[in-house]
mmCIF file of C-alpha atoms in Angstrom:
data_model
loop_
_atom_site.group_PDB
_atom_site.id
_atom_site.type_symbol
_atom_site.label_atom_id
_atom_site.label_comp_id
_atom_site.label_asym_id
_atom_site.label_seq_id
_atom_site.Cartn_x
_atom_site.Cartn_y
_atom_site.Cartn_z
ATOM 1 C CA UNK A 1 14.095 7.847 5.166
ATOM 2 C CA UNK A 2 14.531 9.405 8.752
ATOM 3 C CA UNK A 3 13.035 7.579 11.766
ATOM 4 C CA UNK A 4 10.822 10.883 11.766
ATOM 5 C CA UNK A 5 8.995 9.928 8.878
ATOM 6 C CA UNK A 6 8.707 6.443 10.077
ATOM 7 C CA UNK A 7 7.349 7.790 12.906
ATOM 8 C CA UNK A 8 4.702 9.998 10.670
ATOM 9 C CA UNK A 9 3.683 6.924 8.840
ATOM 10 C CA UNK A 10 3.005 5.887 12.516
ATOM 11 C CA UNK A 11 0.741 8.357 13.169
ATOM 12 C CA UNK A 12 -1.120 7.688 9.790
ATOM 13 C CA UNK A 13 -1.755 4.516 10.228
ATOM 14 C CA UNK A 14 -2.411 4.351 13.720
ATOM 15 C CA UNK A 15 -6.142 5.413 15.071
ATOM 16 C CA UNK A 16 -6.250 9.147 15.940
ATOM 17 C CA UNK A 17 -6.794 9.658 19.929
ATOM 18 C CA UNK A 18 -10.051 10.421 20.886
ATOM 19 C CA UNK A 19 -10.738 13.903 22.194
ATOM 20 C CA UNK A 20 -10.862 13.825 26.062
ATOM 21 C CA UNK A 21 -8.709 12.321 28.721
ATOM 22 C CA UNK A 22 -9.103 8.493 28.844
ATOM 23 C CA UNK A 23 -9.492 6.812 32.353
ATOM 24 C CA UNK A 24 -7.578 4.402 33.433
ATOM 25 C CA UNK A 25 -9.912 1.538 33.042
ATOM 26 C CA UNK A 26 -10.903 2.472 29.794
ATOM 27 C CA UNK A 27 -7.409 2.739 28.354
ATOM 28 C CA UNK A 28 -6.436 -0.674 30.430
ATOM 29 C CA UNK A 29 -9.658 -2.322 28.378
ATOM 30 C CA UNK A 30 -8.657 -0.765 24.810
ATOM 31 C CA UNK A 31 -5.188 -2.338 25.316
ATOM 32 C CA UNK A 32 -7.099 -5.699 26.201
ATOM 33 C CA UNK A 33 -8.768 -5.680 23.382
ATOM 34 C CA UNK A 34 -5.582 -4.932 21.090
ATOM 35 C CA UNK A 35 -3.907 -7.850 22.926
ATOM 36 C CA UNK A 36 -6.531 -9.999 21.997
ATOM 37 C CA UNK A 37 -6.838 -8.394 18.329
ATOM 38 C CA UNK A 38 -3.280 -8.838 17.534
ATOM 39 C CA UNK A 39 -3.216 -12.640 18.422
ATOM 40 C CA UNK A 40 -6.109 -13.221 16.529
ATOM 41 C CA UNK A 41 -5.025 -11.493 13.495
ATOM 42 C CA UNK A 42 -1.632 -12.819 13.777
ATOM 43 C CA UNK A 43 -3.501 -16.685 14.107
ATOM 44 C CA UNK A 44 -6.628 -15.745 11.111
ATOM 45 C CA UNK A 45 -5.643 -12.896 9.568
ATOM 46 C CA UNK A 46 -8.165 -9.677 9.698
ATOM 47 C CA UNK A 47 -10.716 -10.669 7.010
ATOM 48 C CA UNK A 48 -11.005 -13.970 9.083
ATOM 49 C CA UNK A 49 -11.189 -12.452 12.244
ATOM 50 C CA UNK A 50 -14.958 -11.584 13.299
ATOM 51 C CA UNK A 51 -15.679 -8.893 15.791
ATOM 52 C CA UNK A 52 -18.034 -11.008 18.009
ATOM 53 C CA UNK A 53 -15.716 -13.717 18.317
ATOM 54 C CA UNK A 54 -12.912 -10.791 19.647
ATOM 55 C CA UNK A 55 -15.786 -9.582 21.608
ATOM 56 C CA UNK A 56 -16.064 -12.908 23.461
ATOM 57 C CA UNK A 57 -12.766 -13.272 23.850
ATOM 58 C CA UNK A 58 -12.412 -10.487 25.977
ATOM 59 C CA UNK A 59 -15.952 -10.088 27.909
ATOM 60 C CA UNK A 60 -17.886 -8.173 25.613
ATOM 61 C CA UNK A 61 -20.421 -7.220 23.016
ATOM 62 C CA UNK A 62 -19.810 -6.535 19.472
ATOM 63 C CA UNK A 63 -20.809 -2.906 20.635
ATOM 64 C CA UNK A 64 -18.270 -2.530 23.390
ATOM 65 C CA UNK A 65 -16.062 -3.232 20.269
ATOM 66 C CA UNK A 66 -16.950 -0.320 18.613
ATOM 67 C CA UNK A 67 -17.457 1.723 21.664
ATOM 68 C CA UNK A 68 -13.560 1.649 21.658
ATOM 69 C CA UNK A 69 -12.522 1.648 18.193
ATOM 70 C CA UNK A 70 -14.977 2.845 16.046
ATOM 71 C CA UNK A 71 -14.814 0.659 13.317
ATOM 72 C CA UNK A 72 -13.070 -2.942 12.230
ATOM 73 C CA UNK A 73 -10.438 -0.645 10.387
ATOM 74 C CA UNK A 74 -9.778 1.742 12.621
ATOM 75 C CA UNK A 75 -8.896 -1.496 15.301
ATOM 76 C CA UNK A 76 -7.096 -3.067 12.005
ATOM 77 C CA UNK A 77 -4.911 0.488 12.109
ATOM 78 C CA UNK A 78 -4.500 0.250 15.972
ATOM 79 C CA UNK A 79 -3.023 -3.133 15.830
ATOM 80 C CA UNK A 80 -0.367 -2.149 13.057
ATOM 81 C CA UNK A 81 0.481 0.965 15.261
ATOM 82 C CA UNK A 82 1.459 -1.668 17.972
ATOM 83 C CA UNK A 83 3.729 -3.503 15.682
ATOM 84 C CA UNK A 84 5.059 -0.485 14.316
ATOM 85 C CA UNK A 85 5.970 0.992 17.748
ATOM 86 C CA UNK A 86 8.750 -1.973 17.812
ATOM 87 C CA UNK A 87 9.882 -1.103 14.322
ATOM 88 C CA UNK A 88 10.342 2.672 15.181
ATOM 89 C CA UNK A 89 12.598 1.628 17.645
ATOM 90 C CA UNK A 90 14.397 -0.941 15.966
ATOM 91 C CA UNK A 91 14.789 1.797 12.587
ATOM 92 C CA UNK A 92 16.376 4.389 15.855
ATOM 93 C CA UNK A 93 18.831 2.113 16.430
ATOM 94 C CA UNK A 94 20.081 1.235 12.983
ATOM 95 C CA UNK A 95 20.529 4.415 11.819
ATOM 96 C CA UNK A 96 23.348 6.678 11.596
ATOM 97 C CA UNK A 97 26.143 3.011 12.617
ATOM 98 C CA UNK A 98 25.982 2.134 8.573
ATOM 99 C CA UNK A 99 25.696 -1.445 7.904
ATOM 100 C CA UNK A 100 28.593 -2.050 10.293
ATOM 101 C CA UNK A 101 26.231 -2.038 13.173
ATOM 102 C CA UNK A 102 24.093 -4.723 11.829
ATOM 103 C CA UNK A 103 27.563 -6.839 13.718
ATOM 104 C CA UNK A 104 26.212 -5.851 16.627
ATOM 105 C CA UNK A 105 22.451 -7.539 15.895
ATOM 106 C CA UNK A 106 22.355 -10.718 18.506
ATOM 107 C CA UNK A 107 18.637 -10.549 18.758
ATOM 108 C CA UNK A 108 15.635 -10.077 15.952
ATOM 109 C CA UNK A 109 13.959 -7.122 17.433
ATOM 110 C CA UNK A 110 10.666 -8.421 17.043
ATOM 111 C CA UNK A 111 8.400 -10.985 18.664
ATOM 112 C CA UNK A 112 7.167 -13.958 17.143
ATOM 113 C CA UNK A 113 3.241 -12.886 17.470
ATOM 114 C CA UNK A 114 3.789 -9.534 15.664
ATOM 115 C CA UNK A 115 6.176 -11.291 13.168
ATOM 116 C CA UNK A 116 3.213 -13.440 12.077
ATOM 117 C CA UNK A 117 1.128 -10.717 11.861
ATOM 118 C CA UNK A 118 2.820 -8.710 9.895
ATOM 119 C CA UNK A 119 3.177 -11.624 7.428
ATOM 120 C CA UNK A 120 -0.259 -12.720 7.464
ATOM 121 C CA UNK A 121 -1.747 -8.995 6.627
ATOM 122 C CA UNK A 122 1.230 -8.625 4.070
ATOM 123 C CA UNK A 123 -0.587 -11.519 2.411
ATOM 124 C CA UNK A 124 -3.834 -10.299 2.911
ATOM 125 C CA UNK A 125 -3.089 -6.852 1.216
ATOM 126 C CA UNK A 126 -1.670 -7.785 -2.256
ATOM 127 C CA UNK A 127 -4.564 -6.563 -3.504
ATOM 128 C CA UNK A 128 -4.052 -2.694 -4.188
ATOM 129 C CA UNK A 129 -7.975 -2.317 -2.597
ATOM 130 C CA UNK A 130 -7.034 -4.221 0.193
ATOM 131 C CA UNK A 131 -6.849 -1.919 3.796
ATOM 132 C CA UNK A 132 -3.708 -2.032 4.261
ATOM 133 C CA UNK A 133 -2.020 -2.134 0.694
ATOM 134 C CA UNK A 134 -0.438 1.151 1.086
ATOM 135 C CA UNK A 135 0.676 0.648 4.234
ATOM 136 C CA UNK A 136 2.755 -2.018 3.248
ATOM 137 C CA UNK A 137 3.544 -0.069 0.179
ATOM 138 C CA UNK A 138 5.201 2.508 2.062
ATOM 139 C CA UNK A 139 6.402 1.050 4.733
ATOM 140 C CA UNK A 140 8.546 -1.217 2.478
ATOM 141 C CA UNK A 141 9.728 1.801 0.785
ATOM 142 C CA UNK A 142 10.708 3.502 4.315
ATOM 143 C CA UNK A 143 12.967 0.431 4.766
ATOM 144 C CA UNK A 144 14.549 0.023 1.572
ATOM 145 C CA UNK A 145 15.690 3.789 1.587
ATOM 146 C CA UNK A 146 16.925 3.378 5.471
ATOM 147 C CA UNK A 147 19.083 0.518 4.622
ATOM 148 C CA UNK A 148 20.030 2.102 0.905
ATOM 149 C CA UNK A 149 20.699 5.771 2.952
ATOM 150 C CA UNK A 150 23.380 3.462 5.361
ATOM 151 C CA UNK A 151 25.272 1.626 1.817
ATOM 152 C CA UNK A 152 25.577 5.024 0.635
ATOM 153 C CA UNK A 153 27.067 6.795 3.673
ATOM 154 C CA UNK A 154 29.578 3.476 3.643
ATOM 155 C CA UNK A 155 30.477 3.627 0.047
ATOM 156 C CA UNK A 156 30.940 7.709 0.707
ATOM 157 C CA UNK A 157 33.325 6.869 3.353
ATOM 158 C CA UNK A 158 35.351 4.263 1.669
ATOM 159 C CA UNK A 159 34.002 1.472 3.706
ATOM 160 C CA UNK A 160 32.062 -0.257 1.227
ATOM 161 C CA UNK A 161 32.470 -1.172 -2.768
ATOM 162 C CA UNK A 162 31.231 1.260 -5.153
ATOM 163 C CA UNK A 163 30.233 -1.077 -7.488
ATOM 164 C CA UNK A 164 26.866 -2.411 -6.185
ATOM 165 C CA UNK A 165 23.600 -0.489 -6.386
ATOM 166 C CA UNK A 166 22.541 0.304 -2.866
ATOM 167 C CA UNK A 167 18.584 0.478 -4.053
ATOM 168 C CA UNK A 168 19.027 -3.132 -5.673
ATOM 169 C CA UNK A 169 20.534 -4.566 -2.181
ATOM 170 C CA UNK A 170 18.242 -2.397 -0.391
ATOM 171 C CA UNK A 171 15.231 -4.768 -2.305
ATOM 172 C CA UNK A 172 17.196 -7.859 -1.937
ATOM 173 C CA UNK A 173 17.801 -7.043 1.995
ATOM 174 C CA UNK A 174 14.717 -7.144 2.567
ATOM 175 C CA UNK A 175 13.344 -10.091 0.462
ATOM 176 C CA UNK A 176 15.869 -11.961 2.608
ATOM 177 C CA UNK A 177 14.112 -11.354 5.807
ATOM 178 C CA UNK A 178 10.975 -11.744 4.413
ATOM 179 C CA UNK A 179 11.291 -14.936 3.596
ATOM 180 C CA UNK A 180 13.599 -16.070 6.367
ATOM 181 C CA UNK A 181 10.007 -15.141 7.986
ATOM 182 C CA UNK A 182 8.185 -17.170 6.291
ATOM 183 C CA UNK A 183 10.839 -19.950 6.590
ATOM 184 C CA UNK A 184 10.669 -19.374 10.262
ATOM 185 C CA UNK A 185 6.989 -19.263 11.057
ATOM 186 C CA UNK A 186 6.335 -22.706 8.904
ATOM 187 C CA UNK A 187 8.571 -24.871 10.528
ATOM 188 C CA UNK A 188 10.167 -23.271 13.730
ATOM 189 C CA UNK A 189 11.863 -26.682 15.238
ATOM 190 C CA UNK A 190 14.041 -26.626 12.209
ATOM 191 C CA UNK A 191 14.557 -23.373 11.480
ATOM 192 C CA UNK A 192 17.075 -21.244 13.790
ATOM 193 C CA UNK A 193 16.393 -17.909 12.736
ATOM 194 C CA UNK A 194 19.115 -15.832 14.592
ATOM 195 C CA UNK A 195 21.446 -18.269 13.401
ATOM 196 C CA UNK A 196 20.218 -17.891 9.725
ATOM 197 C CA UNK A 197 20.229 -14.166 10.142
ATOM 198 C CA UNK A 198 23.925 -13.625 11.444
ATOM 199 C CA UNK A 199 25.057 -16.325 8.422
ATOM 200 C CA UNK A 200 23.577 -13.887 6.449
ATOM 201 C CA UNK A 201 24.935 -10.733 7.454
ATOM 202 C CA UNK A 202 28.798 -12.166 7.383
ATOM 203 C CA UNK A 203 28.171 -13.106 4.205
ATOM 204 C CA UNK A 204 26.823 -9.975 3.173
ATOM 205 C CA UNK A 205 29.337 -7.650 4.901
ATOM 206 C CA UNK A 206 31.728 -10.027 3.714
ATOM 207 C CA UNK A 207 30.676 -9.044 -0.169
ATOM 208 C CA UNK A 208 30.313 -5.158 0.486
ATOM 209 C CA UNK A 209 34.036 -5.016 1.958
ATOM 210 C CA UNK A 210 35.560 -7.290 -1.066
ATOM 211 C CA UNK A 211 39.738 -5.941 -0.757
ATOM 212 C CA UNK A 212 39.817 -6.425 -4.347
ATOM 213 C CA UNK A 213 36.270 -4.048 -5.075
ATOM 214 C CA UNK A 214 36.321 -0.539 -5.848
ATOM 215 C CA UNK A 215 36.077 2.166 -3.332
ATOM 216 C CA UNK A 216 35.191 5.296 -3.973
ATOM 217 C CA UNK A 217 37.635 8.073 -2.573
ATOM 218 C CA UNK A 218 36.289 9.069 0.747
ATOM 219 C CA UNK A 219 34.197 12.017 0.743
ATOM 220 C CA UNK A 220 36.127 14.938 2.791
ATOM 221 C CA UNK A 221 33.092 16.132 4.100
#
């Protein structure tokens, strides 16, 4: 899946501007507020996050709330689109170097607040009613078929074994940092993620390039 279409699920999820230009001060409150939201969904996830106590947080009433956003949704959408902004980015600068470029990978491109809260509203959307069930859903999928997309264009070019099914390590990719997330946010002191994460990619790229796997012919094209 092309970092346009990540993009586009983006845009979906994220709340539509609102017609008009916005002032400075209003636009320096809304991203108050989303500061605010995203710790405190990040800390009590959205269903135990109440408007009024966000309200106080940041100096005002539940209205003011709504004056911005709307709705509790349309702030729950608002918040993904910030996490998602660091995604985007970090999707742009995977694609197109194969898995090869994960070598490159010193940092996890992602802070430790919008880690959690992407965990904590993965939890909170198991349920396929839940608000943000399909985004999840599809985001997932976007992933899987970005990393699946780079095995492919390595087992095309001779780089990588032919015999593994790039959808099935796709899935398994990503259950790794999943729960390396998990891992991470229960017990940080003992838990060095970047370490964990670059054991794990030698021993993954150590797999794909087996000398004694099969290679496909490399694709003249």
């Amino acid at each position: 899946m092309s970092t346009a279409v990540m993009r586009a699920l983006s845009v979906r999820w994220g709340m539509p501007p609102r017609k008009g230009a916005v002032n400075r001060r209003g636009a320096a409150r809304r991203e108050q507020i989303l500061d605010a939201a995203v710790d405190l969904f990040a800390r009590r996830g959205y269903r135990g996050t109440g408007l009024l106590e966000l309200a106080e947080r940041v100096g005002l009433t539940h209205a003011g709330i709504l004056h911005h956003f709307g709705t509790k949704q349309d702030l729950l959408r608002a918040v993904m689109a910030r996490r998602d902004a660091e995604l985007v980015k970090a999707a742009h600068e995977f694609r197109g170097k194969g898995i090869f470029g994960l070598r490159d990978v010193r940092e996890i491109p992602e802070s430790e607040t919008l880690t959690r809260l992407g965990l904590v509203m993965r939890a909170e959307s198991l349920d396929p009613d839940a608000p943000l069930h399909d985004y999840f859903d599809e985001r997932d999928r976007a992933t899987r078929d970005l990393i699946a997309g780079e095995l492919r264009r390595g087992q095309d070019a001779g780089e990588i074994r032919a015999d593994i099914d790039p959808d099935v390590k796709a899935t398994e990719i990503l259950a790794f940092n999943i729960g390396l997330e998990t891992q991470w946010l229960l017990n940080p002191a003992q838990i060095d993620r970047p370490t964990v994460f670059r054991s794990y990619l030698r021993a993954l790229l150590d797999d794909l390039t087996r000398p004694d796997a099969p290679r496909r012919p490399p694709n003249p094209g």
